[in-house]
Every structure is written in C-alpha cells, then in structure tokens.
PDB file of C-alpha atoms in Angstrom:
ATOM      1  CA  UNK A  52       0.000  -4.814 -25.435  1.00 55.00           C
ATOM      2  CA  UNK A  53       2.481  -3.870 -28.672  1.00 50.00           C
ATOM      3  CA  UNK A  54       1.684  -2.053 -31.903  1.00 52.00           C
ATOM      4  CA  UNK A  55       3.668  -1.209 -35.054  1.00 53.00           C
ATOM      5  CA  UNK A  56       3.833   0.801 -37.536  1.00 56.00           C
ATOM      6  CA  UNK A  57       3.945  -0.701 -41.091  1.00 54.00           C
ATOM      7  CA  UNK A  58       7.627  -2.807 -41.465  1.00 51.00           C
ATOM      8  CA  UNK A  59       9.891  -0.836 -43.708  1.00 50.00           C
ATOM      9  CA  UNK A  60      12.609  -3.498 -45.289  1.00 56.00           C
ATOM     10  CA  UNK A  61      15.885  -1.523 -43.224  1.00 71.00           C
ATOM     11  CA  UNK A  62      13.631   0.707 -40.732  1.00 78.00           C
ATOM     12  CA  UNK A  63      15.234   3.450 -38.501  1.00 86.00           C
ATOM     13  CA  UNK A  64      13.826   0.497 -34.747  1.00 88.00           C
ATOM     14  CA  UNK A  65      12.080   3.323 -32.703  1.00 90.00           C
ATOM     15  CA  UNK A  66      10.813   1.586 -29.219  1.00 91.00           C
ATOM     16  CA  UNK A  67       8.445   4.223 -27.439  1.00 91.00           C
ATOM     17  CA  UNK A  68       7.437   2.740 -23.688  1.00 90.00           C
ATOM     18  CA  UNK A  69       3.999   4.718 -22.630  1.00 89.00           C
ATOM     19  CA  UNK A  70       0.398   5.844 -24.745  1.00 88.00           C
ATOM     20  CA  UNK A  71      -0.197   8.419 -22.511  1.00 86.00           C
ATOM     21  CA  UNK A  72       0.281  12.415 -23.792  1.00 83.00           C
ATOM     22  CA  UNK A  73       3.906  11.599 -24.400  1.00 87.00           C
ATOM     23  CA  UNK A  74       3.962   8.966 -25.982  1.00 88.00           C
ATOM     24  CA  UNK A  75       1.350   9.606 -28.218  1.00 87.00           C
ATOM     25  CA  UNK A  76       2.909  12.549 -29.156  1.00 87.00           C
ATOM     26  CA  UNK A  77       6.348  11.516 -29.813  1.00 88.00           C
ATOM     27  CA  UNK A  78       4.801   8.966 -32.040  1.00 87.00           C
ATOM     28  CA  UNK A  79       2.968  11.667 -34.513  1.00 84.00           C
ATOM     29  CA  UNK A  80       5.757  13.507 -34.896  1.00 84.00           C
ATOM     30  CA  UNK A  81       7.879  10.573 -36.621  1.00 85.00           C
ATOM     31  CA  UNK A  82       5.453   9.732 -38.117  1.00 82.00           C
ATOM     32  CA  UNK A  83       4.595  13.222 -40.056  1.00 78.00           C
ATOM     33  CA  UNK A  84       8.450  13.766 -40.819  1.00 78.00           C
ATOM     34  CA  UNK A  85       9.133   9.515 -42.239  1.00 80.00           C
ATOM     35  CA  UNK A  86       7.725   7.627 -44.465  1.00 74.00           C
ATOM     36  CA  UNK A  87       6.970   4.282 -43.515  1.00 70.00           C
ATOM     37  CA  UNK A  88      10.064   2.994 -45.258  1.00 72.00           C
ATOM     38  CA  UNK A  89      12.062   5.258 -43.355  1.00 82.00           C
ATOM     39  CA  UNK A  90      11.477   4.196 -39.407  1.00 84.00           C
ATOM     40  CA  UNK A  91       9.704   0.930 -37.774  1.00 85.00           C
ATOM     41  CA  UNK A  92       7.995   2.492 -34.386  1.00 87.00           C
ATOM     42  CA  UNK A  93       6.840   0.282 -31.661  1.00 88.00           C
ATOM     43  CA  UNK A  94       4.279   1.384 -29.541  1.00 88.00           C
ATOM     44  CA  UNK A  95       4.488  -0.699 -25.817  1.00 88.00           C
ATOM     45  CA  UNK A  96       1.620  -0.227 -22.992  1.00 87.00           C
ATOM     46  CA  UNK A  97       0.249  -2.152 -21.123  1.00 84.00           C
ATOM     47  CA  UNK A  98      -3.845  -1.307 -21.594  1.00 85.00           C
ATOM     48  CA  UNK A  99      -5.288  -1.639 -25.157  1.00 81.00           C
ATOM     49  CA  UNK A 100      -6.741   1.555 -24.715  1.00 85.00           C
ATOM     50  CA  UNK A 101      -5.833   4.523 -23.868  1.00 86.00           C
ATOM     51  CA  UNK A 102      -8.277   6.419 -21.361  1.00 84.00           C
ATOM     52  CA  UNK A 103      -9.545   9.742 -21.287  1.00 84.00           C
ATOM     53  CA  UNK A 104      -9.281  10.252 -16.883  1.00 80.00           C
ATOM     54  CA  UNK A 105      -9.680  14.226 -16.780  1.00 79.00           C
ATOM     55  CA  UNK A 106     -12.863  13.986 -17.747  1.00 84.00           C
ATOM     56  CA  UNK A 107     -13.780  10.888 -15.608  1.00 83.00           C
ATOM     57  CA  UNK A 108     -16.216  13.232 -13.513  1.00 82.00           C
ATOM     58  CA  UNK A 109     -18.157  14.482 -16.434  1.00 82.00           C
ATOM     59  CA  UNK A 110     -18.493  10.218 -17.393  1.00 83.00           C
ATOM     60  CA  UNK A 111     -19.876   9.243 -14.050  1.00 82.00           C
ATOM     61  CA  UNK A 112     -22.913  11.343 -13.956  1.00 82.00           C
ATOM     62  CA  UNK A 113     -22.974  11.724 -17.734  1.00 82.00           C
ATOM     63  CA  UNK A 114     -23.911   7.635 -18.732  1.00 80.00           C
ATOM     64  CA  UNK A 115     -23.586   8.510 -23.091  1.00 79.00           C
ATOM     65  CA  UNK A 116     -20.401  10.545 -22.431  1.00 80.00           C
ATOM     66  CA  UNK A 117     -18.280   7.017 -21.202  1.00 82.00           C
ATOM     67  CA  UNK A 118     -18.114   5.645 -24.242  1.00 79.00           C
ATOM     68  CA  UNK A 119     -15.969   8.322 -25.739  1.00 80.00           C
ATOM     69  CA  UNK A 120     -13.684   8.108 -23.160  1.00 83.00           C
ATOM     70  CA  UNK A 121     -11.905   4.633 -24.124  1.00 83.00           C
ATOM     71  CA  UNK A 122      -9.757   4.980 -27.067  1.00 83.00           C
ATOM     72  CA  UNK A 123      -8.162   2.607 -28.746  1.00 84.00           C
ATOM     73  CA  UNK A 124      -4.423   2.370 -29.968  1.00 81.00           C
ATOM     74  CA  UNK A 125      -5.096   0.624 -32.980  1.00 73.00           C
ATOM     75  CA  UNK A 126      -5.662   3.750 -35.448  1.00 73.00           C
ATOM     76  CA  UNK A 127      -2.775   4.874 -34.177  1.00 78.00           C
ATOM     77  CA  UNK A 128      -0.020   3.453 -37.081  1.00 72.00           C
ATOM     78  CA  UNK A 129      -2.551   4.457 -40.034  1.00 62.00           C
ATOM     79  CA  UNK A 130     -19.827  16.808 -21.831  1.00 49.00           C
ATOM     80  CA  UNK A 131     -21.223  18.077 -17.901  1.00 58.00           C
ATOM     81  CA  UNK A 132     -20.285  18.117 -14.205  1.00 66.00           C
ATOM     82  CA  UNK A 133     -21.521  17.149 -11.032  1.00 73.00           C
ATOM     83  CA  UNK A 134     -22.764  20.779  -9.730  1.00 68.00           C
ATOM     84  CA  UNK A 135     -24.488  21.223 -13.707  1.00 63.00           C
ATOM     85  CA  UNK A 136     -26.171  18.036 -13.558  1.00 64.00           C
ATOM     86  CA  UNK A 137     -27.786  17.367  -9.871  1.00 71.00           C
ATOM     87  CA  UNK A 138     -27.140  20.752  -7.915  1.00 73.00           C
ATOM     88  CA  UNK A 139     -29.092  19.320  -5.285  1.00 78.00           C
ATOM     89  CA  UNK A 140     -25.839  16.733  -5.169  1.00 82.00           C
ATOM     90  CA  UNK A 141     -23.149  18.329  -1.913  1.00 88.00           C
ATOM     91  CA  UNK A 142     -19.674  18.353  -3.350  1.00 91.00           C
ATOM     92  CA  UNK A 143     -16.485  18.361  -1.180  1.00 93.00           C
ATOM     93  CA  UNK A 144     -13.119  18.152  -2.108  1.00 93.00           C
ATOM     94  CA  UNK A 145     -10.153  17.342   0.475  1.00 94.00           C
ATOM     95  CA  UNK A 146      -7.021  17.719   0.981  1.00 91.00           C
ATOM     96  CA  UNK A 147      -4.026  17.288   2.991  1.00 90.00           C
ATOM     97  CA  UNK A 148      -2.455  20.399   2.837  1.00 89.00           C
ATOM     98  CA  UNK A 149      -3.366  24.023   4.257  1.00 90.00           C
ATOM     99  CA  UNK A 150      -4.209  24.693   0.108  1.00 87.00           C
ATOM    100  CA  UNK A 151      -5.113  23.065  -2.785  1.00 86.00           C
ATOM    101  CA  UNK A 152      -2.336  21.269  -4.796  1.00 81.00           C
ATOM    102  CA  UNK A 153      -1.113  24.307  -7.057  1.00 83.00           C
ATOM    103  CA  UNK A 154       2.040  23.900  -8.168  1.00 79.00           C
ATOM    104  CA  UNK A 155       3.320  27.206  -9.411  1.00 80.00           C
ATOM    105  CA  UNK A 156       0.433  29.036  -9.948  1.00 84.00           C
ATOM    106  CA  UNK A 157      -0.079  31.901  -8.494  1.00 86.00           C
ATOM    107  CA  UNK A 158      -1.489  33.625  -5.073  1.00 88.00           C
ATOM    108  CA  UNK A 159      -4.413  35.371  -7.326  1.00 88.00           C
ATOM    109  CA  UNK A 160      -5.019  31.878  -9.148  1.00 88.00           C
ATOM    110  CA  UNK A 161      -5.579  29.980  -6.280  1.00 89.00           C
ATOM    111  CA  UNK A 162      -8.211  33.658  -4.304  1.00 90.00           C
ATOM    112  CA  UNK A 163     -10.441  33.131  -7.718  1.00 90.00           C
ATOM    113  CA  UNK A 164     -10.328  29.554  -7.980  1.00 91.00           C
ATOM    114  CA  UNK A 165     -10.836  29.299  -4.171  1.00 90.00           C
ATOM    115  CA  UNK A 166     -14.275  32.094  -4.744  1.00 90.00           C
ATOM    116  CA  UNK A 167     -15.337  30.056  -7.718  1.00 88.00           C
ATOM    117  CA  UNK A 168     -15.685  27.015  -5.241  1.00 89.00           C
ATOM    118  CA  UNK A 169     -17.544  29.225  -2.873  1.00 88.00           C
ATOM    119  CA  UNK A 170     -19.455  30.279  -5.452  1.00 85.00           C
ATOM    120  CA  UNK A 171     -20.546  26.906  -6.612  1.00 84.00           C
ATOM    121  CA  UNK A 172     -21.061  25.319  -2.636  1.00 86.00           C
ATOM    122  CA  UNK A 173     -18.565  23.405  -3.183  1.00 89.00           C
ATOM    123  CA  UNK A 174     -16.980  21.689   0.367  1.00 91.00           C
ATOM    124  CA  UNK A 175     -13.429  22.324   0.027  1.00 93.00           C
ATOM    125  CA  UNK A 176     -11.869  20.326   3.583  1.00 93.00           C
ATOM    126  CA  UNK A 177      -8.098  21.136   4.448  1.00 92.00           C
ATOM    127  CA  UNK A 178      -5.250  19.279   6.887  1.00 93.00           C
ATOM    128  CA  UNK A 179      -7.156  15.796   6.478  1.00 93.00           C
ATOM    129  CA  UNK A 180      -5.748  12.824   4.009  1.00 92.00           C
ATOM    130  CA  UNK A 181      -8.557  10.410   3.194  1.00 91.00           C
ATOM    131  CA  UNK A 182      -7.648   6.537   4.974  1.00 91.00           C
ATOM    132  CA  UNK A 183      -8.420   4.843   1.571  1.00 86.00           C
ATOM    133  CA  UNK A 184      -8.730   0.955  -0.045  1.00 83.00           C
ATOM    134  CA  UNK A 185      -5.677  -0.792  -1.771  1.00 77.00           C
ATOM    135  CA  UNK A 186      -6.605  -1.993  -4.594  1.00 75.00           C
ATOM    136  CA  UNK A 187      -7.108   2.399  -5.194  1.00 77.00           C
ATOM    137  CA  UNK A 188      -9.875   2.612  -8.022  1.00 80.00           C
ATOM    138  CA  UNK A 189     -12.587   5.369  -7.738  1.00 86.00           C
ATOM    139  CA  UNK A 190     -15.976   3.893  -5.793  1.00 89.00           C
ATOM    140  CA  UNK A 191     -19.748   4.295  -6.837  1.00 87.00           C
ATOM    141  CA  UNK A 192     -22.171   3.088  -4.284  1.00 90.00           C
ATOM    142  CA  UNK A 193     -23.327   4.264  -0.750  1.00 92.00           C
ATOM    143  CA  UNK A 194     -20.003   4.649   1.422  1.00 93.00           C
ATOM    144  CA  UNK A 195     -18.755   6.450   4.032  1.00 94.00           C
ATOM    145  CA  UNK A 196     -15.493   7.531   3.445  1.00 92.00           C
ATOM    146  CA  UNK A 197     -13.000   7.825   6.878  1.00 94.00           C
ATOM    147  CA  UNK A 198     -10.402  10.548   6.833  1.00 93.00           C
ATOM    148  CA  UNK A 199      -6.832   9.855   9.591  1.00 94.00           C
ATOM    149  CA  UNK A 200      -8.287  12.323  11.870  1.00 95.00           C
ATOM    150  CA  UNK A 201     -11.978  10.392  11.861  1.00 94.00           C
ATOM    151  CA  UNK A 202     -13.810  12.718   9.778  1.00 94.00           C
ATOM    152  CA  UNK A 203     -16.581  10.934   8.423  1.00 95.00           C
ATOM    153  CA  UNK A 204     -17.582  11.267   5.197  1.00 93.00           C
ATOM    154  CA  UNK A 205     -21.163  10.143   3.394  1.00 93.00           C
ATOM    155  CA  UNK A 206     -20.420   9.834  -0.178  1.00 93.00           C
ATOM    156  CA  UNK A 207     -21.954   8.207  -3.158  1.00 91.00           C
ATOM    157  CA  UNK A 208     -18.871   8.521  -6.104  1.00 90.00           C
ATOM    158  CA  UNK A 209     -15.695   8.816  -5.150  1.00 91.00           C
ATOM    159  CA  UNK A 210     -12.766   9.839  -7.594  1.00 89.00           C
ATOM    160  CA  UNK A 211      -9.407   9.895  -6.433  1.00 88.00           C
ATOM    161  CA  UNK A 212      -6.996  12.805  -7.328  1.00 84.00           C
ATOM    162  CA  UNK A 213      -4.125  12.227  -5.671  1.00 78.00           C
ATOM    163  CA  UNK A 214      -1.228  11.945  -8.455  1.00 72.00           C
ATOM    164  CA  UNK A 215       0.244   9.167 -10.338  1.00 62.00           C
ATOM    165  CA  UNK A 216       2.293   8.493  -6.581  1.00 70.00           C
ATOM    166  CA  UNK A 217       6.174   6.431  -7.887  1.00 79.00           C
ATOM    167  CA  UNK A 218       7.435   7.615 -11.317  1.00 88.00           C
ATOM    168  CA  UNK A 219       7.306   4.452 -12.593  1.00 87.00           C
ATOM    169  CA  UNK A 220      10.504   3.340 -13.308  1.00 92.00           C
ATOM    170  CA  UNK A 221      11.566   0.232 -12.586  1.00 91.00           C
ATOM    171  CA  UNK A 222      12.838  -0.233 -15.747  1.00 89.00           C
ATOM    172  CA  UNK A 223      16.128   1.211 -14.833  1.00 92.00           C
ATOM    173  CA  UNK A 224      15.875   0.456 -10.862  1.00 92.00           C
ATOM    174  CA  UNK A 225      18.597  -2.194 -11.727  1.00 93.00           C
ATOM    175  CA  UNK A 226      21.080  -0.643 -13.848  1.00 94.00           C
ATOM    176  CA  UNK A 227      24.357   0.647 -12.399  1.00 95.00           C
ATOM    177  CA  UNK A 228      22.414   0.449  -9.047  1.00 93.00           C
ATOM    178  CA  UNK A 229      19.625   2.393  -9.636  1.00 94.00           C
ATOM    179  CA  UNK A 230      22.148   5.758 -11.017  1.00 95.00           C
ATOM    180  CA  UNK A 231      20.663   7.226 -13.123  1.00 96.00           C
ATOM    181  CA  UNK A 232      17.146   7.868 -11.304  1.00 96.00           C
ATOM    182  CA  UNK A 233      17.286  10.090  -8.339  1.00 96.00           C
ATOM    183  CA  UNK A 234      15.631  10.400  -4.847  1.00 94.00           C
ATOM    184  CA  UNK A 235      12.105  10.771  -6.165  1.00 93.00           C
ATOM    185  CA  UNK A 236      12.804   7.855  -8.619  1.00 95.00           C
ATOM    186  CA  UNK A 237      12.514   9.777 -12.037  1.00 96.00           C
ATOM    187  CA  UNK A 238      14.640   8.706 -14.617  1.00 97.00           C
ATOM    188  CA  UNK A 239      17.905  11.710 -14.989  1.00 97.00           C
ATOM    189  CA  UNK A 240      17.625  13.623 -18.209  1.00 98.00           C
ATOM    190  CA  UNK A 241      20.164  16.028 -20.271  1.00 98.00           C
ATOM    191  CA  UNK A 242      18.634  18.656 -21.619  1.00 97.00           C
ATOM    192  CA  UNK A 243      18.267  16.561 -24.904  1.00 98.00           C
ATOM    193  CA  UNK A 244      16.666  14.174 -22.459  1.00 98.00           C
ATOM    194  CA  UNK A 245      18.406  12.012 -23.665  1.00 97.00           C
ATOM    195  CA  UNK A 246      18.891   9.770 -20.499  1.00 97.00           C
ATOM    196  CA  UNK A 247      22.157  11.153 -18.068  1.00 97.00           C
ATOM    197  CA  UNK A 248      24.585   7.817 -19.132  1.00 96.00           C
ATOM    198  CA  UNK A 249      26.814   8.133 -22.152  1.00 94.00           C
ATOM    199  CA  UNK A 250      26.580   4.601 -23.026  1.00 96.00           C
ATOM    200  CA  UNK A 251      22.451   4.895 -23.995  1.00 95.00           C
ATOM    201  CA  UNK A 252      22.523   7.715 -26.544  1.00 95.00           C
ATOM    202  CA  UNK A 253      19.209   6.765 -27.956  1.00 95.00           C
ATOM    203  CA  UNK A 254      17.698   6.189 -25.039  1.00 96.00           C
ATOM    204  CA  UNK A 255      15.259   9.126 -24.028  1.00 97.00           C
ATOM    205  CA  UNK A 256      12.577  10.143 -21.310  1.00 96.00           C
ATOM    206  CA  UNK A 257      10.691  12.614 -20.989  1.00 95.00           C
ATOM    207  CA  UNK A 258       7.119  12.987 -19.669  1.00 92.00           C
ATOM    208  CA  UNK A 259       6.191  12.051 -15.707  1.00 91.00           C
ATOM    209  CA  UNK A 260       9.062   9.693 -15.426  1.00 94.00           C
ATOM    210  CA  UNK A 261      11.141  12.373 -15.970  1.00 96.00           C
ATOM    211  CA  UNK A 262      13.257  14.595 -13.988  1.00 96.00           C
ATOM    212  CA  UNK A 263      12.925  17.218 -16.776  1.00 96.00           C
ATOM    213  CA  UNK A 264      11.677  19.737 -13.489  1.00 93.00           C
ATOM    214  CA  UNK A 265       8.455  20.644 -15.141  1.00 92.00           C
ATOM    215  CA  UNK A 266       5.127  19.553 -13.766  1.00 87.00           C
ATOM    216  CA  UNK A 267       4.012  16.821 -13.921  1.00 85.00           C
ATOM    217  CA  UNK A 268       0.676  18.396 -17.119  1.00 83.00           C
ATOM    218  CA  UNK A 269      -0.548  17.758 -20.899  1.00 81.00           C
ATOM    219  CA  UNK A 270       1.095  21.080 -20.923  1.00 82.00           C
ATOM    220  CA  UNK A 271       4.773  20.525 -20.937  1.00 89.00           C
ATOM    221  CA  UNK A 272       4.819  17.623 -21.121  1.00 90.00           C
ATOM    222  CA  UNK A 273       3.394  17.845 -24.953  1.00 89.00           C
ATOM    223  CA  UNK A 274       6.489  19.511 -25.554  1.00 92.00           C
ATOM    224  CA  UNK A 275       8.825  17.746 -24.157  1.00 95.00           C
ATOM    225  CA  UNK A 276       7.475  15.376 -26.629  1.00 93.00           C
ATOM    226  CA  UNK A 277       8.538  17.765 -30.020  1.00 93.00           C
ATOM    227  CA  UNK A 278      12.107  17.611 -28.616  1.00 96.00           C
ATOM    228  CA  UNK A 279      13.018  13.903 -28.109  1.00 95.00           C
ATOM    229  CA  UNK A 280      11.272  13.280 -31.770  1.00 94.00           C
ATOM    230  CA  UNK A 281      13.350  15.989 -33.063  1.00 95.00           C
ATOM    231  CA  UNK A 282      16.269  14.320 -31.532  1.00 96.00           C
ATOM    232  CA  UNK A 283      15.678  11.183 -31.588  1.00 95.00           C
ATOM    233  CA  UNK A 284      15.542  12.140 -35.950  1.00 94.00           C
ATOM    234  CA  UNK A 285      18.635  14.188 -35.947  1.00 95.00           C
ATOM    235  CA  UNK A 286      20.076  10.635 -34.764  1.00 95.00           C
ATOM    236  CA  UNK A 287      18.727   8.786 -37.326  1.00 93.00           C
ATOM    237  CA  UNK A 288      20.058  11.530 -40.012  1.00 93.00           C
ATOM    238  CA  UNK A 289      23.394  10.926 -38.326  1.00 94.00           C
ATOM    239  CA  UNK A 290      23.337  14.599 -36.752  1.00 96.00           C
ATOM    240  CA  UNK A 291      23.884  15.452 -33.583  1.00 95.00           C
ATOM    241  CA  UNK A 292      21.326  16.044 -30.925  1.00 96.00           C
ATOM    242  CA  UNK A 293      21.203  19.850 -30.269  1.00 96.00           C
ATOM    243  CA  UNK A 294      17.256  20.623 -29.727  1.00 97.00           C
ATOM    244  CA  UNK A 295      16.685  21.626 -26.144  1.00 97.00           C
ATOM    245  CA  UNK A 296      14.304  21.645 -23.274  1.00 97.00           C
ATOM    246  CA  UNK A 297      13.885  24.131 -21.178  1.00 95.00           C
ATOM    247  CA  UNK A 298      11.303  23.635 -18.339  1.00 92.00           C
ATOM    248  CA  UNK A 299       8.408  26.587 -19.026  1.00 86.00           C
ATOM    249  CA  UNK A 300       9.043  29.940 -15.790  1.00 83.00           C
ATOM    250  CA  UNK A 301       4.419  30.020 -15.983  1.00 81.00           C
ATOM    251  CA  UNK A 302       2.689  27.233 -15.291  1.00 81.00           C
ATOM    252  CA  UNK A 303      -0.158  27.465 -17.770  1.00 83.00           C
ATOM    253  CA  UNK A 304      -3.177  26.402 -15.864  1.00 86.00           C
ATOM    254  CA  UNK A 305      -7.348  25.914 -16.827  1.00 86.00           C
ATOM    255  CA  UNK A 306      -9.595  24.065 -14.088  1.00 87.00           C
ATOM    256  CA  UNK A 307     -12.975  23.402 -14.890  1.00 84.00           C
ATOM    257  CA  UNK A 308     -15.844  23.387 -12.971  1.00 81.00           C
ATOM    258  CA  UNK A 309     -18.376  21.833 -15.535  1.00 76.00           C
ATOM    259  CA  UNK A 310     -19.589  22.341 -19.047  1.00 71.00           C
ATOM    260  CA  UNK A 311     -19.556  26.551 -18.588  1.00 68.00           C
ATOM    261  CA  UNK A 312     -18.049  27.649 -15.218  1.00 76.00           C
ATOM    262  CA  UNK A 313     -13.033  27.456 -15.660  1.00 85.00           C
ATOM    263  CA  UNK A 314     -10.620  28.655 -13.733  1.00 88.00           C
ATOM    264  CA  UNK A 315      -7.522  29.418 -15.938  1.00 88.00           C
ATOM    265  CA  UNK A 316      -4.020  30.527 -15.319  1.00 87.00           C
ATOM    266  CA  UNK A 317      -2.710  30.690 -19.321  1.00 82.00           C
ATOM    267  CA  UNK A 318      -0.267  33.828 -18.967  1.00 76.00           C
ATOM    268  CA  UNK A 319       0.681  36.355 -17.391  1.00 71.00           C
ATOM    269  CA  UNK A 320      -0.614  38.913 -19.768  1.00 72.00           C
ATOM    270  CA  UNK A 321      -4.403  37.716 -19.434  1.00 74.00           C
ATOM    271  CA  UNK A 322      -6.592  38.919 -17.391  1.00 74.00           C
ATOM    272  CA  UNK A 323      -8.121  36.427 -15.554  1.00 74.00           C
ATOM    273  CA  UNK A 324     -12.131  36.723 -16.085  1.00 70.00           C
ATOM    274  CA  UNK A 325     -10.231  36.626 -19.471  1.00 73.00           C
ATOM    275  CA  UNK A 326      -8.893  33.922 -19.062  1.00 73.00           C
ATOM    276  CA  UNK A 327     -11.577  31.954 -17.076  1.00 79.00           C
ATOM    277  CA  UNK A 328     -13.599  32.644 -19.969  1.00 78.00           C
ATOM    278  CA  UNK A 329     -11.158  31.401 -22.681  1.00 79.00           C
ATOM    279  CA  UNK A 330      -9.920  27.478 -20.515  1.00 78.00           C
ATOM    280  CA  UNK A 331     -13.798  26.987 -19.880  1.00 77.00           C
ATOM    281  CA  UNK A 332     -14.959  27.465 -24.265  1.00 76.00           C
ATOM    282  CA  UNK A 333     -11.056  25.289 -24.510  1.00 75.00           C
ATOM    283  CA  UNK A 334     -11.500  22.504 -21.927  1.00 78.00           C
ATOM    284  CA  UNK A 335     -14.695  22.830 -20.855  1.00 75.00           C
ATOM    285  CA  UNK A 336     -16.882  21.336 -23.720  1.00 72.00           C
ATOM    286  CA  UNK A 337     -15.343  17.229 -23.544  1.00 78.00           C
ATOM    287  CA  UNK A 338     -11.953  18.235 -21.251  1.00 77.00           C
ATOM    288  CA  UNK A 339     -10.153  17.605 -24.833  1.00 79.00           C
ATOM    289  CA  UNK A 340     -11.667  14.032 -25.415  1.00 82.00           C
ATOM    290  CA  UNK A 341     -11.704  15.319 -28.977  1.00 81.00           C
ATOM    291  CA  UNK A 342      -8.313  16.289 -28.711  1.00 81.00           C
ATOM    292  CA  UNK A 343      -6.815  12.682 -27.755  1.00 79.00           C
ATOM    293  CA  UNK A 344      -9.229  11.041 -29.959  1.00 82.00           C
ATOM    294  CA  UNK A 345      -7.295  13.496 -32.814  1.00 82.00           C
ATOM    295  CA  UNK A 346      -4.066  12.055 -31.956  1.00 83.00           C
ATOM    296  CA  UNK A 347      -5.297   8.565 -32.551  1.00 83.00           C
ATOM    297  CA  UNK A 348      -7.005   9.266 -35.116  1.00 84.00           C
ATOM    298  CA  UNK A 349      -9.886   8.089 -34.531  1.00 84.00           C
ATOM    299  CA  UNK A 350     -11.628  11.467 -35.154  1.00 78.00           C
ATOM    300  CA  UNK A 351     -14.233  13.912 -33.642  1.00 73.00           C
ATOM    301  CA  UNK A 352     -17.091  13.052 -31.777  1.00 72.00           C
ATOM    302  CA  UNK A 353     -19.149  15.327 -30.446  1.00 58.00           C
TER     303      UNK A 353
END
C-alpha cells in the first residue's frame, strides 16, 4: 500500500520503505522540518495498518485491548498479562539456548530476570527448540507443542517470539551481484546510514534491515531514523550529509511482566530496582501503544 503527503508543485521526492518504528520516525522528522511545498513523502508498506506486536500477550487475555493495537497509516500525513489475569494458568517459555536471548544485557540483568520469572512461577525450558507449523503464526486454542527432542507441552495459547529471521533485503539481492548485502543479508551502510555504494547517494537504510551494529530494537532504530532524516534534509538543501550513527555500547532493555512488574536496564548509573520500577511505569501501562498511536496522529486511548 502507498500513503503520501500532499503533492506540491515541485517537490523533492522521498520514498520510505517500511512503516514500523524506523519508517514512522523518519517520516515524522521530515514532516516536522519541511512544508508540503518542499517535500513529497511516499510511505510503502505491505500492511494497511500497523500492529503493535509487542502487546500481543495482553491482547490475548484482554479483548478490549485488541482494537487499540491496529493503527492505520491514513492519518500519518495529516493492559494485563496472562499471569495477571489468569493466575491459575501455567506459563512456559521455551528457549533454544542455555539462557534467554538478551543481547548485550548485563549478567546482573539476566539474573534479576531469572529470579523474577521464578518468583512469578513462570517455567523456563532451556536448550529446546519447538517444532513449528508453517506458515509461522501464533496459535490459539487447545493444542500440543512438540520440541525437537520429543518433549510435549499442552497449550491453549502459543506466542512466537523468535525474531524476524532474515532481513527483508530481497530488493537488493540482484543489485551488483548482491554486493550490498553482508553474510547475514543485512544492507551495508556508511556511518551516515547511506547505503555503501557511491552510485546510490540518495538511498538510506536503517532499522532491522541495515548492518548498523545495533540491536534490533525500537530505541536504537529511533535514533537511526533521526540521523537518516537529518542527512536527507542536508541533501535536499544541497549540502553533504555529515550526521553519523554509532551503535551504543550500552543496551537499554525493559521486559514487562504484566501491568505491574518489569525488569529493566536503563543506564549504568540507575540501580536495578529503580530501573525495574521506572520500566513498569513507562512500558507496563500499555506497552508503548499510545506512543505508536501518537506517532501516527491517531490520538491517545486509555
């Protein structure tokens, strides 16, 4: 689907591919700087509405929350966990490694998370891989989840949290023999987030598809979008892009465990228990649903 800002008489054309955190942040940054007579922005996105997949667990147990998670793009240019709601239900996490995948999170963060999961009676099975049906999708209703070792888990709801797999970079696979892609199929970029090809100075890549060295999370993606938007503005004004993105050494992470609990790592200067409390306040309420709605000019909802 295509969404566009109002078409001016002689605009600079900007095309944004992908309408998640990175794309929306870039669009809003450009719209805040240029008028409709200066820039014509086109957003290309397969879906007609954005879905806040982070909040899927809450929607599974709170039907009133479901409709809040679908946010249409047409205005862009113009809360409870399973454990909270059903304390008698068994919750199991299946991890294919010896621990949970936490990126650059500190050992102290991992230990606090493990302790909190144990306190909430959430079972974690390590070194197991689930056998999943194709196409991949969440599964609702009584069913049996089987692992590769033959372990069987009876489930009423299975939520996939397995990452995005290979980056959606097929668009460039045939360009110059795929030389713009690394071994992980990420798009090679310069510090300015321009693609690493002197023949494509007006093409930028950031977010999950780009080889920025940053974790595939919303916080660094928003920072990348700001850098890319600043450099696009420089090009539009006839200047050389100078803003550069550097992947952070510290990884901010907030894992909510219902509406009241969270395990957070916000800064090396913020004690763990303080970060956990702040993380619950910041993210636990609605899992950033209202922020996403605000970014897309849809207004707030309780």
